[in-house]
PDB file of C-alpha atoms in Angstrom:
ATOM      1  CA  UNK A 864     -21.257  19.779   8.694  1.00 92.00           C
ATOM      2  CA  UNK A 865     -22.153  17.099   6.200  1.00 96.00           C
ATOM      3  CA  UNK A 866     -19.949  15.794   3.413  1.00 96.00           C
ATOM      4  CA  UNK A 867     -21.521  14.178   0.379  1.00 97.00           C
ATOM      5  CA  UNK A 868     -19.653  12.166  -2.223  1.00 96.00           C
ATOM      6  CA  UNK A 869     -21.866  13.267  -5.057  1.00 95.00           C
ATOM      7  CA  UNK A 870     -22.490  12.537  -8.711  1.00 93.00           C
ATOM      8  CA  UNK A 871     -24.484  15.333 -10.303  1.00 91.00           C
ATOM      9  CA  UNK A 872     -25.852  12.938 -12.931  1.00 91.00           C
ATOM     10  CA  UNK A 873     -27.369  10.600 -10.322  1.00 92.00           C
ATOM     11  CA  UNK A 874     -31.025  11.153  -9.373  1.00 95.00           C
ATOM     12  CA  UNK A 875     -30.600   9.614  -5.902  1.00 95.00           C
ATOM     13  CA  UNK A 876     -27.488  11.671  -5.239  1.00 96.00           C
ATOM     14  CA  UNK A 877     -29.319  14.874  -6.181  1.00 95.00           C
ATOM     15  CA  UNK A 878     -32.253  13.940  -3.918  1.00 96.00           C
ATOM     16  CA  UNK A 879     -29.930  13.301  -0.961  1.00 96.00           C
ATOM     17  CA  UNK A 880     -28.129  16.596  -1.539  1.00 96.00           C
ATOM     18  CA  UNK A 881     -31.483  18.386  -1.516  1.00 95.00           C
ATOM     19  CA  UNK A 882     -32.403  16.743   1.813  1.00 94.00           C
ATOM     20  CA  UNK A 883     -29.055  17.783   3.294  1.00 95.00           C
ATOM     21  CA  UNK A 884     -29.431  21.379   2.134  1.00 94.00           C
ATOM     22  CA  UNK A 885     -32.860  21.536   3.768  1.00 92.00           C
ATOM     23  CA  UNK A 886     -31.238  20.874   7.185  1.00 90.00           C
ATOM     24  CA  UNK A 887     -29.650  24.325   7.029  1.00 91.00           C
ATOM     25  CA  UNK A 888     -26.263  22.929   8.026  1.00 90.00           C
ATOM     26  CA  UNK A 889     -23.207  23.404   5.830  1.00 95.00           C
ATOM     27  CA  UNK A 890     -22.661  20.744   3.180  1.00 97.00           C
ATOM     28  CA  UNK A 891     -19.308  19.978   1.589  1.00 96.00           C
ATOM     29  CA  UNK A 892     -19.830  18.497  -1.871  1.00 96.00           C
ATOM     30  CA  UNK A 893     -17.167  16.195  -3.254  1.00 95.00           C
ATOM     31  CA  UNK A 894     -17.627  15.472  -6.941  1.00 93.00           C
ATOM     32  CA  UNK A 895     -15.749  12.200  -6.862  1.00 90.00           C
ATOM     33  CA  UNK A 896     -16.341  11.635 -10.570  1.00 90.00           C
ATOM     34  CA  UNK A 897     -14.066  14.549 -11.497  1.00 88.00           C
ATOM     35  CA  UNK A 898     -11.711  14.371  -8.486  1.00 84.00           C
ATOM     36  CA  UNK A 899     -10.295  10.927  -7.843  1.00 87.00           C
ATOM     37  CA  UNK A 900     -10.743   9.521  -4.362  1.00 93.00           C
ATOM     38  CA  UNK A 901      -7.344   8.737  -2.887  1.00 95.00           C
ATOM     39  CA  UNK A 902      -6.534   5.377  -1.357  1.00 96.00           C
ATOM     40  CA  UNK A 903      -6.309   6.764   2.216  1.00 97.00           C
ATOM     41  CA  UNK A 904      -9.588   8.651   1.732  1.00 95.00           C
ATOM     42  CA  UNK A 905     -11.386   5.543   0.459  1.00 97.00           C
ATOM     43  CA  UNK A 906      -9.942   3.344   3.198  1.00 97.00           C
ATOM     44  CA  UNK A 907     -11.128   5.833   5.835  1.00 96.00           C
ATOM     45  CA  UNK A 908     -14.585   5.960   4.236  1.00 96.00           C
ATOM     46  CA  UNK A 909     -14.808   2.167   4.280  1.00 97.00           C
ATOM     47  CA  UNK A 910     -14.047   2.139   8.009  1.00 97.00           C
ATOM     48  CA  UNK A 911     -16.662   4.833   8.655  1.00 96.00           C
ATOM     49  CA  UNK A 912     -19.171   2.967   6.489  1.00 97.00           C
ATOM     50  CA  UNK A 913     -18.252  -0.339   8.140  1.00 96.00           C
ATOM     51  CA  UNK A 914     -18.137  -1.909   4.692  1.00 97.00           C
ATOM     52  CA  UNK A 915     -15.799  -3.972   2.556  1.00 98.00           C
ATOM     53  CA  UNK A 916     -14.622  -2.447  -0.731  1.00 98.00           C
ATOM     54  CA  UNK A 917     -16.771  -4.772  -2.845  1.00 98.00           C
ATOM     55  CA  UNK A 918     -19.861  -3.514  -0.987  1.00 97.00           C
ATOM     56  CA  UNK A 919     -19.348  -0.167  -2.755  1.00 97.00           C
ATOM     57  CA  UNK A 920     -19.045  -1.627  -6.256  1.00 98.00           C
ATOM     58  CA  UNK A 921     -21.755  -0.706  -8.752  1.00 97.00           C
ATOM     59  CA  UNK A 922     -22.195  -4.171 -10.233  1.00 97.00           C
ATOM     60  CA  UNK A 923     -24.715  -2.916 -12.812  1.00 96.00           C
ATOM     61  CA  UNK A 924     -22.079  -0.766 -14.548  1.00 96.00           C
ATOM     62  CA  UNK A 925     -20.868  -1.989 -17.948  1.00 97.00           C
ATOM     63  CA  UNK A 926     -17.253  -1.568 -16.817  1.00 98.00           C
ATOM     64  CA  UNK A 927     -17.841  -3.988 -13.940  1.00 98.00           C
ATOM     65  CA  UNK A 928     -19.606  -6.501 -16.187  1.00 98.00           C
ATOM     66  CA  UNK A 929     -16.877  -6.377 -18.859  1.00 97.00           C
ATOM     67  CA  UNK A 930     -13.747  -6.216 -16.694  1.00 97.00           C
ATOM     68  CA  UNK A 931     -14.434  -7.522 -13.197  1.00 98.00           C
ATOM     69  CA  UNK A 932     -17.545  -9.726 -13.021  1.00 97.00           C
ATOM     70  CA  UNK A 933     -16.775 -13.302 -12.040  1.00 96.00           C
ATOM     71  CA  UNK A 934     -13.223 -12.499 -10.987  1.00 97.00           C
ATOM     72  CA  UNK A 935     -11.874 -12.648  -7.461  1.00 96.00           C
ATOM     73  CA  UNK A 936      -9.978  -9.710  -5.982  1.00 98.00           C
ATOM     74  CA  UNK A 937      -8.650  -8.996  -2.501  1.00 98.00           C
ATOM     75  CA  UNK A 938      -9.908  -6.006  -0.519  1.00 98.00           C
ATOM     76  CA  UNK A 939      -6.667  -4.169  -1.346  1.00 97.00           C
ATOM     77  CA  UNK A 940      -7.140  -4.862  -5.047  1.00 98.00           C
ATOM     78  CA  UNK A 941     -10.746  -3.614  -4.917  1.00 98.00           C
ATOM     79  CA  UNK A 942      -9.594  -0.399  -3.230  1.00 98.00           C
ATOM     80  CA  UNK A 943      -7.092   0.093  -6.048  1.00 97.00           C
ATOM     81  CA  UNK A 944      -9.758  -0.645  -8.689  1.00 98.00           C
ATOM     82  CA  UNK A 945     -12.258   1.772  -7.107  1.00 98.00           C
ATOM     83  CA  UNK A 946      -9.692   4.555  -6.743  1.00 97.00           C
ATOM     84  CA  UNK A 947      -8.897   4.242 -10.448  1.00 96.00           C
ATOM     85  CA  UNK A 948     -12.497   3.793 -11.615  1.00 96.00           C
ATOM     86  CA  UNK A 949     -14.723   6.272  -9.769  1.00 94.00           C
ATOM     87  CA  UNK A 950     -17.644   5.228 -11.943  1.00 94.00           C
ATOM     88  CA  UNK A 951     -17.728   1.929 -10.056  1.00 97.00           C
ATOM     89  CA  UNK A 952     -18.273   3.554  -6.642  1.00 96.00           C
ATOM     90  CA  UNK A 953     -21.837   3.384  -5.379  1.00 95.00           C
ATOM     91  CA  UNK A 954     -23.356   6.724  -4.466  1.00 95.00           C
ATOM     92  CA  UNK A 955     -24.179   8.887  -2.726  1.00 97.00           C
ATOM     93  CA  UNK A 956     -22.065   8.525   0.384  1.00 97.00           C
ATOM     94  CA  UNK A 957     -22.766  10.999   3.176  1.00 97.00           C
ATOM     95  CA  UNK A 958     -20.560  11.682   6.191  1.00 96.00           C
ATOM     96  CA  UNK A 959     -21.278  13.500   9.412  1.00 95.00           C
ATOM     97  CA  UNK A 960     -18.413  13.458  11.866  1.00 91.00           C
ATOM     98  CA  UNK A 961     -17.043   9.926  11.974  1.00 91.00           C
ATOM     99  CA  UNK A 962     -20.216   8.320  10.687  1.00 93.00           C
ATOM    100  CA  UNK A 963     -20.909   7.613   7.048  1.00 96.00           C
ATOM    101  CA  UNK A 964     -23.793   6.036   5.172  1.00 96.00           C
ATOM    102  CA  UNK A 965     -24.332   4.821   1.667  1.00 97.00           C
ATOM    103  CA  UNK A 966     -27.635   6.556   1.007  1.00 96.00           C
ATOM    104  CA  UNK A 967     -29.414   4.146  -1.306  1.00 93.00           C
ATOM    105  CA  UNK A 968     -32.291   4.605  -1.031  1.00 93.00           C
ATOM    106  CA  UNK A 969     -32.149   8.352  -0.386  1.00 93.00           C
ATOM    107  CA  UNK A 970     -34.125   8.074   2.863  1.00 92.00           C
ATOM    108  CA  UNK A 971     -31.121   6.453   4.577  1.00 94.00           C
ATOM    109  CA  UNK A 972     -29.675   9.951   4.944  1.00 95.00           C
ATOM    110  CA  UNK A 973     -32.296  10.505   7.660  1.00 91.00           C
ATOM    111  CA  UNK A 974     -30.192   8.278   9.955  1.00 90.00           C
ATOM    112  CA  UNK A 975     -27.477  10.945   9.867  1.00 90.00           C
ATOM    113  CA  UNK A 976     -29.856  13.887   9.939  1.00 90.00           C
ATOM    114  CA  UNK A 977     -31.602  12.463  12.989  1.00 83.00           C
ATOM    115  CA  UNK A 978     -35.121  12.167  11.609  1.00 60.00           C
TER     116      UNK A 978
END
């Protein structure tokens, strides 16, 4: 079973979802743009990704540039910011078991698929 944190408007996210579907295994799709990621869920993802919260920030987004660029925040503050601003979360994120990968570029998903 794979879980993908997916944005339907993202070309890379759609490509990763297509690769996952081709495996024939079940895929749980979480549209994190319409359903907020909770703090515990994001903290667990960060552990599985082995990343800091800022590593998931989409620094090219206008919201980041206008509100957050050049400012210093703690990891806890970034988690709070990301939970309240899903648009700032890099995508797609794919989980299999206790492993997770930020799949940018899309081919990174192959690490989880085993190709």
